[in-house]
PDB file of C-alpha atoms in Angstrom:
ATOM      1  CA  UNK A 289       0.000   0.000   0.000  1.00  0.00           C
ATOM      2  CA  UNK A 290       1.332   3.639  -0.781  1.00  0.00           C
ATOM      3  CA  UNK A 291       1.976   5.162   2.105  1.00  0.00           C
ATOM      4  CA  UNK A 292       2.025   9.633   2.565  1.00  0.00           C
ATOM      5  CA  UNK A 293       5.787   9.652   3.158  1.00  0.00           C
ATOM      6  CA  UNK A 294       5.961   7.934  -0.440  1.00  0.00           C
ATOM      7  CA  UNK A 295       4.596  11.466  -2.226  1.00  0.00           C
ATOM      8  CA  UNK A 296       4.116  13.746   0.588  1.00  0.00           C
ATOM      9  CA  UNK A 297       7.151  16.229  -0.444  1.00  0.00           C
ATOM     10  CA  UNK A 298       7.645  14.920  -4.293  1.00  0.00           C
ATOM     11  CA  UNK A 299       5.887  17.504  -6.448  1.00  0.00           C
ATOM     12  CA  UNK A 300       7.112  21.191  -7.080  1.00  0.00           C
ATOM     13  CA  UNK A 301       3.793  22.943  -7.307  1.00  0.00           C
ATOM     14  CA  UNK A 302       1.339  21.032  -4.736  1.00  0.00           C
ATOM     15  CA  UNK A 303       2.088  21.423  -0.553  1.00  0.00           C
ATOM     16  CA  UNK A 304       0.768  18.402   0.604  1.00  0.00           C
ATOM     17  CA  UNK A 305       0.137  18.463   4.872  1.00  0.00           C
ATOM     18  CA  UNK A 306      -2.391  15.332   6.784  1.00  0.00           C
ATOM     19  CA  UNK A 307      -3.966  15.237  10.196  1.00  0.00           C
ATOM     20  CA  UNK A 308      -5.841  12.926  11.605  1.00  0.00           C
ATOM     21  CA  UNK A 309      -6.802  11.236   7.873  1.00  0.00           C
ATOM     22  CA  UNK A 310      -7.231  15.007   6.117  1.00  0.00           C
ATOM     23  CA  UNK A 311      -5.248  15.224   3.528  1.00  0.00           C
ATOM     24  CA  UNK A 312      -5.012  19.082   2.318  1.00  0.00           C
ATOM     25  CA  UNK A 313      -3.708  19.909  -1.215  1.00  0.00           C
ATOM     26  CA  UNK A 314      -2.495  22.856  -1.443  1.00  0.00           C
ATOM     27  CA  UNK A 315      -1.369  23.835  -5.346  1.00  0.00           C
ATOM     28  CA  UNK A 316       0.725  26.873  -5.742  1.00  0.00           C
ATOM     29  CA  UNK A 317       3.918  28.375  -8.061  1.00  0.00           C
ATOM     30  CA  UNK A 318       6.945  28.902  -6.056  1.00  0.00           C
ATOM     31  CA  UNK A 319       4.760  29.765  -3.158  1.00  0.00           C
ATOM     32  CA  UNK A 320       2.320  32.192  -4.688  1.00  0.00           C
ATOM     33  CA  UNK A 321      -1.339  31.283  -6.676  1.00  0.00           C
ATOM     34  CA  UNK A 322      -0.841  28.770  -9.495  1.00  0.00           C
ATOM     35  CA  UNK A 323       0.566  29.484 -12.711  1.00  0.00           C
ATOM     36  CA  UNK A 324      -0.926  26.642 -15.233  1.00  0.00           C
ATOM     37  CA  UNK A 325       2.018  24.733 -16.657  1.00  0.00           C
ATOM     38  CA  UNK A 326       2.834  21.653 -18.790  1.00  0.00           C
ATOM     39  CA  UNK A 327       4.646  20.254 -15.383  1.00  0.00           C
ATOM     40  CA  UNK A 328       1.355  20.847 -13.373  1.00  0.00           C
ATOM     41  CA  UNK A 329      -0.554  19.210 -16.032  1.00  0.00           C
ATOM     42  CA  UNK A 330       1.922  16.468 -15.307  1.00  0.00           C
ATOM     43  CA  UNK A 331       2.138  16.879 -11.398  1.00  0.00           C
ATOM     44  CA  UNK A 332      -1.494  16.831 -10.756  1.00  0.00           C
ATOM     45  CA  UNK A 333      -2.382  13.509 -12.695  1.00  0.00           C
ATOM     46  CA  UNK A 334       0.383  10.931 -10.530  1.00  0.00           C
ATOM     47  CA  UNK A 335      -0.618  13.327  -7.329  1.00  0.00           C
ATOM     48  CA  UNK A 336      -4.166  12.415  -7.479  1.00  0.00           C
ATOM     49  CA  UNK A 337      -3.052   8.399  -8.292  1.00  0.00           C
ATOM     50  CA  UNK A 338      -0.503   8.844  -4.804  1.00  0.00           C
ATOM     51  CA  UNK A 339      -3.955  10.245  -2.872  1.00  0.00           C
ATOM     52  CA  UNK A 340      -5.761   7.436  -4.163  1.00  0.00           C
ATOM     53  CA  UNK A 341      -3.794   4.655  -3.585  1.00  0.00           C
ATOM     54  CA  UNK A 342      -2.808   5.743  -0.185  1.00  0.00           C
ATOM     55  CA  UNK A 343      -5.825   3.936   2.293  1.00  0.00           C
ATOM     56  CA  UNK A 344      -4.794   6.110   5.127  1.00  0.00           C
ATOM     57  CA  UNK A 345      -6.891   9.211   3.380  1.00  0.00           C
ATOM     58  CA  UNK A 346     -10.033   9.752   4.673  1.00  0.00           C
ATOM     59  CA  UNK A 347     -10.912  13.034   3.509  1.00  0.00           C
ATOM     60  CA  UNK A 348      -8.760  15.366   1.002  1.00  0.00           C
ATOM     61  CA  UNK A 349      -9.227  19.117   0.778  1.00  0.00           C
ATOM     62  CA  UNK A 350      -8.459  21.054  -2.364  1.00  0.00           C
ATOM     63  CA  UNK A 351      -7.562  24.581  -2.166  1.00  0.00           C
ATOM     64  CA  UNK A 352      -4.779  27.056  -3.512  1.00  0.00           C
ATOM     65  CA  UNK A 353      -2.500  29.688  -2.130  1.00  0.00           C
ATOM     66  CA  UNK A 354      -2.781  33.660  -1.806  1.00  0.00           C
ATOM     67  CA  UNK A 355      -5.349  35.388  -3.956  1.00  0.00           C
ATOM     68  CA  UNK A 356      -6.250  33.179  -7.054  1.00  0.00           C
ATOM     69  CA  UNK A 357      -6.648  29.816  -7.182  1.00  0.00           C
ATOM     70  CA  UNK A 358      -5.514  29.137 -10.430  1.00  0.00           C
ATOM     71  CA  UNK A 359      -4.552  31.056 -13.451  1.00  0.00           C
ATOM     72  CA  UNK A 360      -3.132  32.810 -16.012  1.00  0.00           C
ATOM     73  CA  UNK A 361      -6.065  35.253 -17.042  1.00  0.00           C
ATOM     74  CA  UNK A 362      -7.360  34.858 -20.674  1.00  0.00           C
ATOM     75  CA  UNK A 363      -4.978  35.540 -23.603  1.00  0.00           C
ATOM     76  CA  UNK A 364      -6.807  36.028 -26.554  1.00  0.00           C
ATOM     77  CA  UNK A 365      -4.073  37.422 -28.789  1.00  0.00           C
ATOM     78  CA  UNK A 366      -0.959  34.953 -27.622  1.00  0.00           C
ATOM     79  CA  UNK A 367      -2.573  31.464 -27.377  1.00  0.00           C
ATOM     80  CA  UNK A 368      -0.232  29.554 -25.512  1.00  0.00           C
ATOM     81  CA  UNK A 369      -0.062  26.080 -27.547  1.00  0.00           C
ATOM     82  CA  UNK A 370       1.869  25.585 -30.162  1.00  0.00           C
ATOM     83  CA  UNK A 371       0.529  25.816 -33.965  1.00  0.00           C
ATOM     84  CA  UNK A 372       0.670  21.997 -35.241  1.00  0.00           C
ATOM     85  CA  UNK A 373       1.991  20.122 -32.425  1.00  0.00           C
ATOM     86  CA  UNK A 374       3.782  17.360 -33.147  1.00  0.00           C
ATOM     87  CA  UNK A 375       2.147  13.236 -32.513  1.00  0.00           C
ATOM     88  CA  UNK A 376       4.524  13.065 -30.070  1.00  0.00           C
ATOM     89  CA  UNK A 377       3.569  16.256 -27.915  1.00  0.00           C
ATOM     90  CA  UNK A 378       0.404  15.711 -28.390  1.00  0.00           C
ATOM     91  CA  UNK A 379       0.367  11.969 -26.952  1.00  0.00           C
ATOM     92  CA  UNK A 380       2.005  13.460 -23.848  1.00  0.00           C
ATOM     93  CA  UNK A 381      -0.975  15.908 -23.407  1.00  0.00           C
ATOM     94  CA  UNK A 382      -3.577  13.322 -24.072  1.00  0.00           C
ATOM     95  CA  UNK A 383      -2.266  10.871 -21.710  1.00  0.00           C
ATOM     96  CA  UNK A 384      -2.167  13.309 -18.623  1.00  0.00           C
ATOM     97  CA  UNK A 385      -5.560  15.292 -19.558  1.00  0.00           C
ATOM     98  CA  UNK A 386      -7.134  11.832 -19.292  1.00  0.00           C
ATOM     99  CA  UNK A 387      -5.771  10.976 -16.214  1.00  0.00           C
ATOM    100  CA  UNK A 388      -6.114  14.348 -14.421  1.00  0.00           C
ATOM    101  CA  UNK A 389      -9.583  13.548 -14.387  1.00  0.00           C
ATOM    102  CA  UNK A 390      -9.977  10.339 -13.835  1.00  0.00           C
ATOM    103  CA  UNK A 391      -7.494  10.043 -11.308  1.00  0.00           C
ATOM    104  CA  UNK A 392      -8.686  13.108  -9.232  1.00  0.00           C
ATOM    105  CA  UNK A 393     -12.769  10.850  -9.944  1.00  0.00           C
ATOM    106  CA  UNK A 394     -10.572   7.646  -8.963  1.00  0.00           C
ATOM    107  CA  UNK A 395      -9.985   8.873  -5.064  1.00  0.00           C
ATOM    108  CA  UNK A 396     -12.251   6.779  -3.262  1.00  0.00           C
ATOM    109  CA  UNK A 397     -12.668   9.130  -0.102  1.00  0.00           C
ATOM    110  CA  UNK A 398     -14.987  12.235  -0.040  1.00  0.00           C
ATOM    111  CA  UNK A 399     -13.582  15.352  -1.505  1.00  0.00           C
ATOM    112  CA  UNK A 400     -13.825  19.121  -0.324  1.00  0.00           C
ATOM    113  CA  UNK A 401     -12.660  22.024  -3.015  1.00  0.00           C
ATOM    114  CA  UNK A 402     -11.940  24.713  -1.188  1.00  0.00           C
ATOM    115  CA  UNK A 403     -11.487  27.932  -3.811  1.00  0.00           C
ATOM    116  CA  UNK A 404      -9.560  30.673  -2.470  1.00  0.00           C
ATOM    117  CA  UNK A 405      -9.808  33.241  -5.116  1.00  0.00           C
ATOM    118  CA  UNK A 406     -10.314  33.044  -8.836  1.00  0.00           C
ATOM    119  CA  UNK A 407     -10.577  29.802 -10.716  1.00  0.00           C
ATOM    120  CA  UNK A 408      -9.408  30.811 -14.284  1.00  0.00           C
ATOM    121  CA  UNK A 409      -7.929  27.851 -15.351  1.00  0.00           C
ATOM    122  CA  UNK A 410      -8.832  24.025 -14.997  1.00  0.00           C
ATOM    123  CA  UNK A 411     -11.253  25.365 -13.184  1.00  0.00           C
ATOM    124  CA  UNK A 412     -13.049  21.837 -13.140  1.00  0.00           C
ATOM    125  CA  UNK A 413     -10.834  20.705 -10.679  1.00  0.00           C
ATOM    126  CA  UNK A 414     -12.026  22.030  -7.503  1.00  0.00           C
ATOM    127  CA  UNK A 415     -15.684  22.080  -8.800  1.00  0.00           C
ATOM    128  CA  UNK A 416     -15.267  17.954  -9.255  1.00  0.00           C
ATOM    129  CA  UNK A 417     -14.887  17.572  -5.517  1.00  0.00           C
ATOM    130  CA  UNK A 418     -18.027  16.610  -3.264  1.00  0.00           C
ATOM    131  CA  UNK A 419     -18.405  19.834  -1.376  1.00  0.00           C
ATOM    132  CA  UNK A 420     -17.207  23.057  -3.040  1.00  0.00           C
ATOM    133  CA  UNK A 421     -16.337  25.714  -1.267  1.00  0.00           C
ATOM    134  CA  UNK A 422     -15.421  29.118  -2.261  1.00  0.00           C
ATOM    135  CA  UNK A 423     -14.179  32.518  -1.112  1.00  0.00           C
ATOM    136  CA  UNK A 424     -16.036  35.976  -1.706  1.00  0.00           C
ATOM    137  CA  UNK A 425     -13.446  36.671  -4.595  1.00  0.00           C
ATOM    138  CA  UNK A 426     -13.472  33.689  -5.895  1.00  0.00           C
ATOM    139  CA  UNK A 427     -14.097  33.661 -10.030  1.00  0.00           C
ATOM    140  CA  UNK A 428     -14.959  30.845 -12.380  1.00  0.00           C
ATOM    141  CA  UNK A 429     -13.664  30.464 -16.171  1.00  0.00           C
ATOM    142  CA  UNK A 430     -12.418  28.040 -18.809  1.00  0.00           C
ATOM    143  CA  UNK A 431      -9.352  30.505 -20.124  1.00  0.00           C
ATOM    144  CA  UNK A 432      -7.288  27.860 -21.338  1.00  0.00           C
ATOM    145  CA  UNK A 433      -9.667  26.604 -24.442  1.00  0.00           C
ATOM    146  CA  UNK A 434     -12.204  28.141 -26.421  1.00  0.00           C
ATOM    147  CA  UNK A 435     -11.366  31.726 -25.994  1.00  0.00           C
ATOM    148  CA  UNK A 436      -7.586  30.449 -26.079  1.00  0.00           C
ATOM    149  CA  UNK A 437      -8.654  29.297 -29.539  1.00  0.00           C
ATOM    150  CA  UNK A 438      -8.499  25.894 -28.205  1.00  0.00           C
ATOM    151  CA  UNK A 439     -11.649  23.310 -28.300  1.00  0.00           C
ATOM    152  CA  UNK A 440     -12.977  23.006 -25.198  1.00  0.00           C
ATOM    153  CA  UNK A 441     -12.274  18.916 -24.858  1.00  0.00           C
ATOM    154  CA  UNK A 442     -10.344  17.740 -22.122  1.00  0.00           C
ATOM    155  CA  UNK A 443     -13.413  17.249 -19.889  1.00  0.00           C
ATOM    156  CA  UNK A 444     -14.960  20.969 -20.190  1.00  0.00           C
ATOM    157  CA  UNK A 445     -17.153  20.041 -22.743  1.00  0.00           C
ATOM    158  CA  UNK A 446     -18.520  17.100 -20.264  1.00  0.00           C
ATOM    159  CA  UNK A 447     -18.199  18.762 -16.877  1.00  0.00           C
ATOM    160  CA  UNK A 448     -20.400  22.163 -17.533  1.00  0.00           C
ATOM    161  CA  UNK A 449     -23.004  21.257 -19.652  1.00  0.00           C
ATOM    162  CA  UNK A 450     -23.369  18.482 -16.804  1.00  0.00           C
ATOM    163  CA  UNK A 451     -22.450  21.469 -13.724  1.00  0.00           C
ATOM    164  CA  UNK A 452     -24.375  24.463 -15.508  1.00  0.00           C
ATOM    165  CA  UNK A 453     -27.549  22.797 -17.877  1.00  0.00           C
ATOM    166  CA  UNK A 454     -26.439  21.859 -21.132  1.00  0.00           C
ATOM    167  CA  UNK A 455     -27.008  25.838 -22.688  1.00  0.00           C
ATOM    168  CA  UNK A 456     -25.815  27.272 -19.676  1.00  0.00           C
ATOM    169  CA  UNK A 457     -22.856  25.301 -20.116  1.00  0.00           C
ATOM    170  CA  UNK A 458     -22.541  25.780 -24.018  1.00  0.00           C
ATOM    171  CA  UNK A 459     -22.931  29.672 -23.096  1.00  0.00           C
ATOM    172  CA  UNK A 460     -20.048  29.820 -20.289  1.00  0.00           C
ATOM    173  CA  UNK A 461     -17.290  27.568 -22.794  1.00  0.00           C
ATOM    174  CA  UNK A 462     -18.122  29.378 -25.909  1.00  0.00           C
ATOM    175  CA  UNK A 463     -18.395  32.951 -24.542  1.00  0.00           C
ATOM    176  CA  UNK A 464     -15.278  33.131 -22.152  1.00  0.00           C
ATOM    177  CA  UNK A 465     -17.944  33.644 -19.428  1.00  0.00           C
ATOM    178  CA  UNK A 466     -16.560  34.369 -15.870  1.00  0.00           C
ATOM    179  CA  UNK A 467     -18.985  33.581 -12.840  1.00  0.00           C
ATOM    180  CA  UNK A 468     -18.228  35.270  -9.566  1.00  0.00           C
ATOM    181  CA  UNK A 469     -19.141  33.856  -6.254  1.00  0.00           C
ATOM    182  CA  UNK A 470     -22.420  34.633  -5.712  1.00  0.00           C
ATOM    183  CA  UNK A 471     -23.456  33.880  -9.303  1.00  0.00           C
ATOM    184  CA  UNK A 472     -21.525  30.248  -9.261  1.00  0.00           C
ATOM    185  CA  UNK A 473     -23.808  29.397  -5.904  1.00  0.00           C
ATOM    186  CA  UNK A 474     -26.832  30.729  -7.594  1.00  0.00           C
ATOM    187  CA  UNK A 475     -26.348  28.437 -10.173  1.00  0.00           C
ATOM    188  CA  UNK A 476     -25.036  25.255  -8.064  1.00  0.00           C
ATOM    189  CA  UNK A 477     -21.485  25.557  -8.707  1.00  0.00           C
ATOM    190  CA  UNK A 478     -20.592  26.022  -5.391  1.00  0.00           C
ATOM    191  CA  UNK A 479     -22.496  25.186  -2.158  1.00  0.00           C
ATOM    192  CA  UNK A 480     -20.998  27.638   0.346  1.00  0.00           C
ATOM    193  CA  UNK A 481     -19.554  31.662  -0.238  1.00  0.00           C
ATOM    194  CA  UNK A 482     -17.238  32.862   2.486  1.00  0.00           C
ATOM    195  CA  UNK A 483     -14.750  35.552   3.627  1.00  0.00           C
ATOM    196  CA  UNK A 484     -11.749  34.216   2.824  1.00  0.00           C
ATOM    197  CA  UNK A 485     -10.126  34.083   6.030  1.00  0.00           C
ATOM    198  CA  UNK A 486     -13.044  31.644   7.050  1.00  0.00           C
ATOM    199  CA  UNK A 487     -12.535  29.177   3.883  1.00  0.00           C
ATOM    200  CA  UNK A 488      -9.846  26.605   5.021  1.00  0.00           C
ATOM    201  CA  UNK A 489     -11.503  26.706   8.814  1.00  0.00           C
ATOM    202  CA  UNK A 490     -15.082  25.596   7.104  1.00  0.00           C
ATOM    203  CA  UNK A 491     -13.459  23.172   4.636  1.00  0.00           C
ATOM    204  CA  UNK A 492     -11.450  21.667   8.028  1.00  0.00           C
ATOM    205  CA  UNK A 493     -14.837  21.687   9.838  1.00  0.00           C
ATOM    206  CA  UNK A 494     -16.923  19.700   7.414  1.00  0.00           C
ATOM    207  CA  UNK A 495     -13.815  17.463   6.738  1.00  0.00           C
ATOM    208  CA  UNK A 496     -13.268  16.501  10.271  1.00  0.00           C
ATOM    209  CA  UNK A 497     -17.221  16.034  10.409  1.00  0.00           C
ATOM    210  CA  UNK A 498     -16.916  13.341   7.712  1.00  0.00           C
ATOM    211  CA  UNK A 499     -13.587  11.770   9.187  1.00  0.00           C
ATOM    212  CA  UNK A 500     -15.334  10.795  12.045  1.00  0.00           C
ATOM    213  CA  UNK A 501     -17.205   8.001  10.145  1.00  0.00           C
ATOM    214  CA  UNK A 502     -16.459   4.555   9.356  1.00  0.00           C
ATOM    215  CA  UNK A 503     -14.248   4.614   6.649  1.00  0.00           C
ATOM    216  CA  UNK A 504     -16.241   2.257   4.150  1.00  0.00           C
ATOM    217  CA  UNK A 505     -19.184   4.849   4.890  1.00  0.00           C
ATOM    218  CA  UNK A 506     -16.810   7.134   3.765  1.00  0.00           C
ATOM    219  CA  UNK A 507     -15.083   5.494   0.735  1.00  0.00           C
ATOM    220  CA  UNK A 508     -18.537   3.565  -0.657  1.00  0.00           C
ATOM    221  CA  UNK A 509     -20.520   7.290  -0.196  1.00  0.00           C
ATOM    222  CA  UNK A 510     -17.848   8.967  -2.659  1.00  0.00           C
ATOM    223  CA  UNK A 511     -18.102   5.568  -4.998  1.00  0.00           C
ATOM    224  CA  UNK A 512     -21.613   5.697  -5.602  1.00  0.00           C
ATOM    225  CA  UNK A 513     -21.764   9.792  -5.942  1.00  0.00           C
ATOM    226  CA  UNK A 514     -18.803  10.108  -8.850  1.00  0.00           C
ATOM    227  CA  UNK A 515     -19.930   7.012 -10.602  1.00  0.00           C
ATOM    228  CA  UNK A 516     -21.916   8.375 -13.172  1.00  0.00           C
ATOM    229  CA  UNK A 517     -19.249  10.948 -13.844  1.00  0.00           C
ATOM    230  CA  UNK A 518     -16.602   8.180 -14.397  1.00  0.00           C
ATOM    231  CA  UNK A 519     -18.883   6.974 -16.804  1.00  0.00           C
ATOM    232  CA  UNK A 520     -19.312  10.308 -18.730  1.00  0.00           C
ATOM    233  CA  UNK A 521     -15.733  10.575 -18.852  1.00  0.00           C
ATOM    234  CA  UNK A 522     -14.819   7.170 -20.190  1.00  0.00           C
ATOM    235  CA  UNK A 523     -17.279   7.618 -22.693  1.00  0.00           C
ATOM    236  CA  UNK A 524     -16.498  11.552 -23.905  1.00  0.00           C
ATOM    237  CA  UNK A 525     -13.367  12.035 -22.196  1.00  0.00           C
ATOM    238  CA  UNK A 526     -10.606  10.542 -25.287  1.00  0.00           C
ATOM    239  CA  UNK A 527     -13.787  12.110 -27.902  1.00  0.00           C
ATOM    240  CA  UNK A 528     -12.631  15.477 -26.713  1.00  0.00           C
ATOM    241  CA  UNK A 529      -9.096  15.188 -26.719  1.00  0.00           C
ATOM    242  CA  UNK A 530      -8.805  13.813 -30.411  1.00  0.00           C
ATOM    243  CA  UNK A 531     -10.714  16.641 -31.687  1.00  0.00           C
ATOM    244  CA  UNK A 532      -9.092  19.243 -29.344  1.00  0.00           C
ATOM    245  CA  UNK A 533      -5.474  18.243 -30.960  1.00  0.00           C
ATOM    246  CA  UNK A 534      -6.961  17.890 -34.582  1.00  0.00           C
ATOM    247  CA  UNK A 535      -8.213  21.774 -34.032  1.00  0.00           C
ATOM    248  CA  UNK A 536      -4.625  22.450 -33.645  1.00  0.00           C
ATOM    249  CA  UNK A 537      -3.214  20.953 -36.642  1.00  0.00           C
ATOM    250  CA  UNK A 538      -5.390  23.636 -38.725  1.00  0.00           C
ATOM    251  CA  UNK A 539      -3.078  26.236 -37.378  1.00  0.00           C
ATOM    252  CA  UNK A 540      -0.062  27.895 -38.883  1.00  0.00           C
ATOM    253  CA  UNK A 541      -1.519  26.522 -42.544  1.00  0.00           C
ATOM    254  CA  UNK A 542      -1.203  28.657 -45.606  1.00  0.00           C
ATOM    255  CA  UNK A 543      -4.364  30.914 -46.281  1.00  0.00           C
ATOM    256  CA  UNK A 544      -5.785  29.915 -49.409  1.00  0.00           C
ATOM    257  CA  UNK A 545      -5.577  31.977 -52.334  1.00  0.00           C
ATOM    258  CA  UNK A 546      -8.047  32.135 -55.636  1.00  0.00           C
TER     259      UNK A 546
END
């Protein structure tokens, strides 16, 4: 069995810190909110395996660090993926997009996402977990696809049609929509809006509420809830990604002339 000393201190951009069975993620950039990279999208994947594997987890919190959760902001006019990636890149990209999800669905204990500030990229992530959590500034966007003129694949186009309605979620992917706080809990994003100072004390209550349980309460609760998700994703989840890299190939062709 994986034990926490195996991964606790082995990733760059996630602080990982248990008590008592709580496991707290914390994901960050050299100490400050995260900066999407191609090594997170590579960290977070085998992180969310370690969590899984390891029995001693009876409850993981999600959260980030200082005033965003996750980022960069949108940029429209410098997409950040290359213009015909190679088969090779591409495989890499494919590989860990399906297993961010599906490792992060795969934890078999009750999750809590706990967002600190703005959500602005992958922000599925946190709104996957069981009980979502968010501070007054918190923000919710896809900025990495669509209005990064890339397709919306890698488990957007299953997770907010699901999250939001199916033209609600259409709507937020196609238009670059951002959803504060109040808005995402109006609409059922989130469960719980709080002053930030408050957030990781109200994820750490409900979390120690649930560790108190037997643990197959726990882990069979969390089996049953994410199972039609898993589902969803094993049927859409490869779908997306095989059209999201095709998209690419289109760019940096020749304009065709008359």
């Amino acid at each position: 069995m994986i034990k926490f000393e195996e991964y606790a201190n082995r990733y760059r951009n996630i602080k990982m810190e248990r008590r008592d069975g709580i496991l707290q993620m914390t994901v960050h950039t050299d100490g400050n909110s995260l900066r999407w990279t191609f090594d997170v999208h590579e960290e977070l994947p085998e992180a969310f395996w370690f969590v899984g594997q390891d029995r001693d987890n009876k409850v993981i919190i999600l959260t980030g660090t200082g005033d965003e959760f996750s980022g960069p902001a949108p940029t429209p006019d410098t997409p950040t993926w290359p213009a015909r990636p190679s088969a090779q890149f591409w495989d890499k990209i494919y590989w860990d997009a399906k297993a961010l999800l599906n490792n992060l669905l795969s934890i078999e204990v009750p999750m809590i996402g706990a967002v600190n500030g703005p959500a602005l990229r992958h922000c599925e992530l946190p709104l996957l977990c069981d009980i979502v959590l968010a501070a007054e500034e918190a923000a919710f966007q896809d900025s990495g696809h669509f209005m990064n003129a890339v397709v919306p694949g890698d488990g957007m186009h299953i997770v907010f049609p699901l999250l939001l309605g199916a033209n609600r979620g259409r709507y937020f992917l196609l238009t670059g929509q951002k959803l504060n706080a109040k808005e995402a809990k109006d609409l059922g994003l989130v469960s719980e809006v709080l002053p930030r100072d408050k957030l990781l004390a109200r994820a750490w209550e409900h979390a120690e509420n649930l560790a108190k349980l037997p643990l197959l309460h726990l882990r069979y609760s969390r089996l049953v809830l994410v199972e039609d998700l898993k589902r969803r994703m094993q049927d859409l989840l490869a779908f997306g990604l095989s059209l999201e890299g095709m998209a690419l190939m289109e760019r940096g062709l020749p304009e065709k002339t008359s």
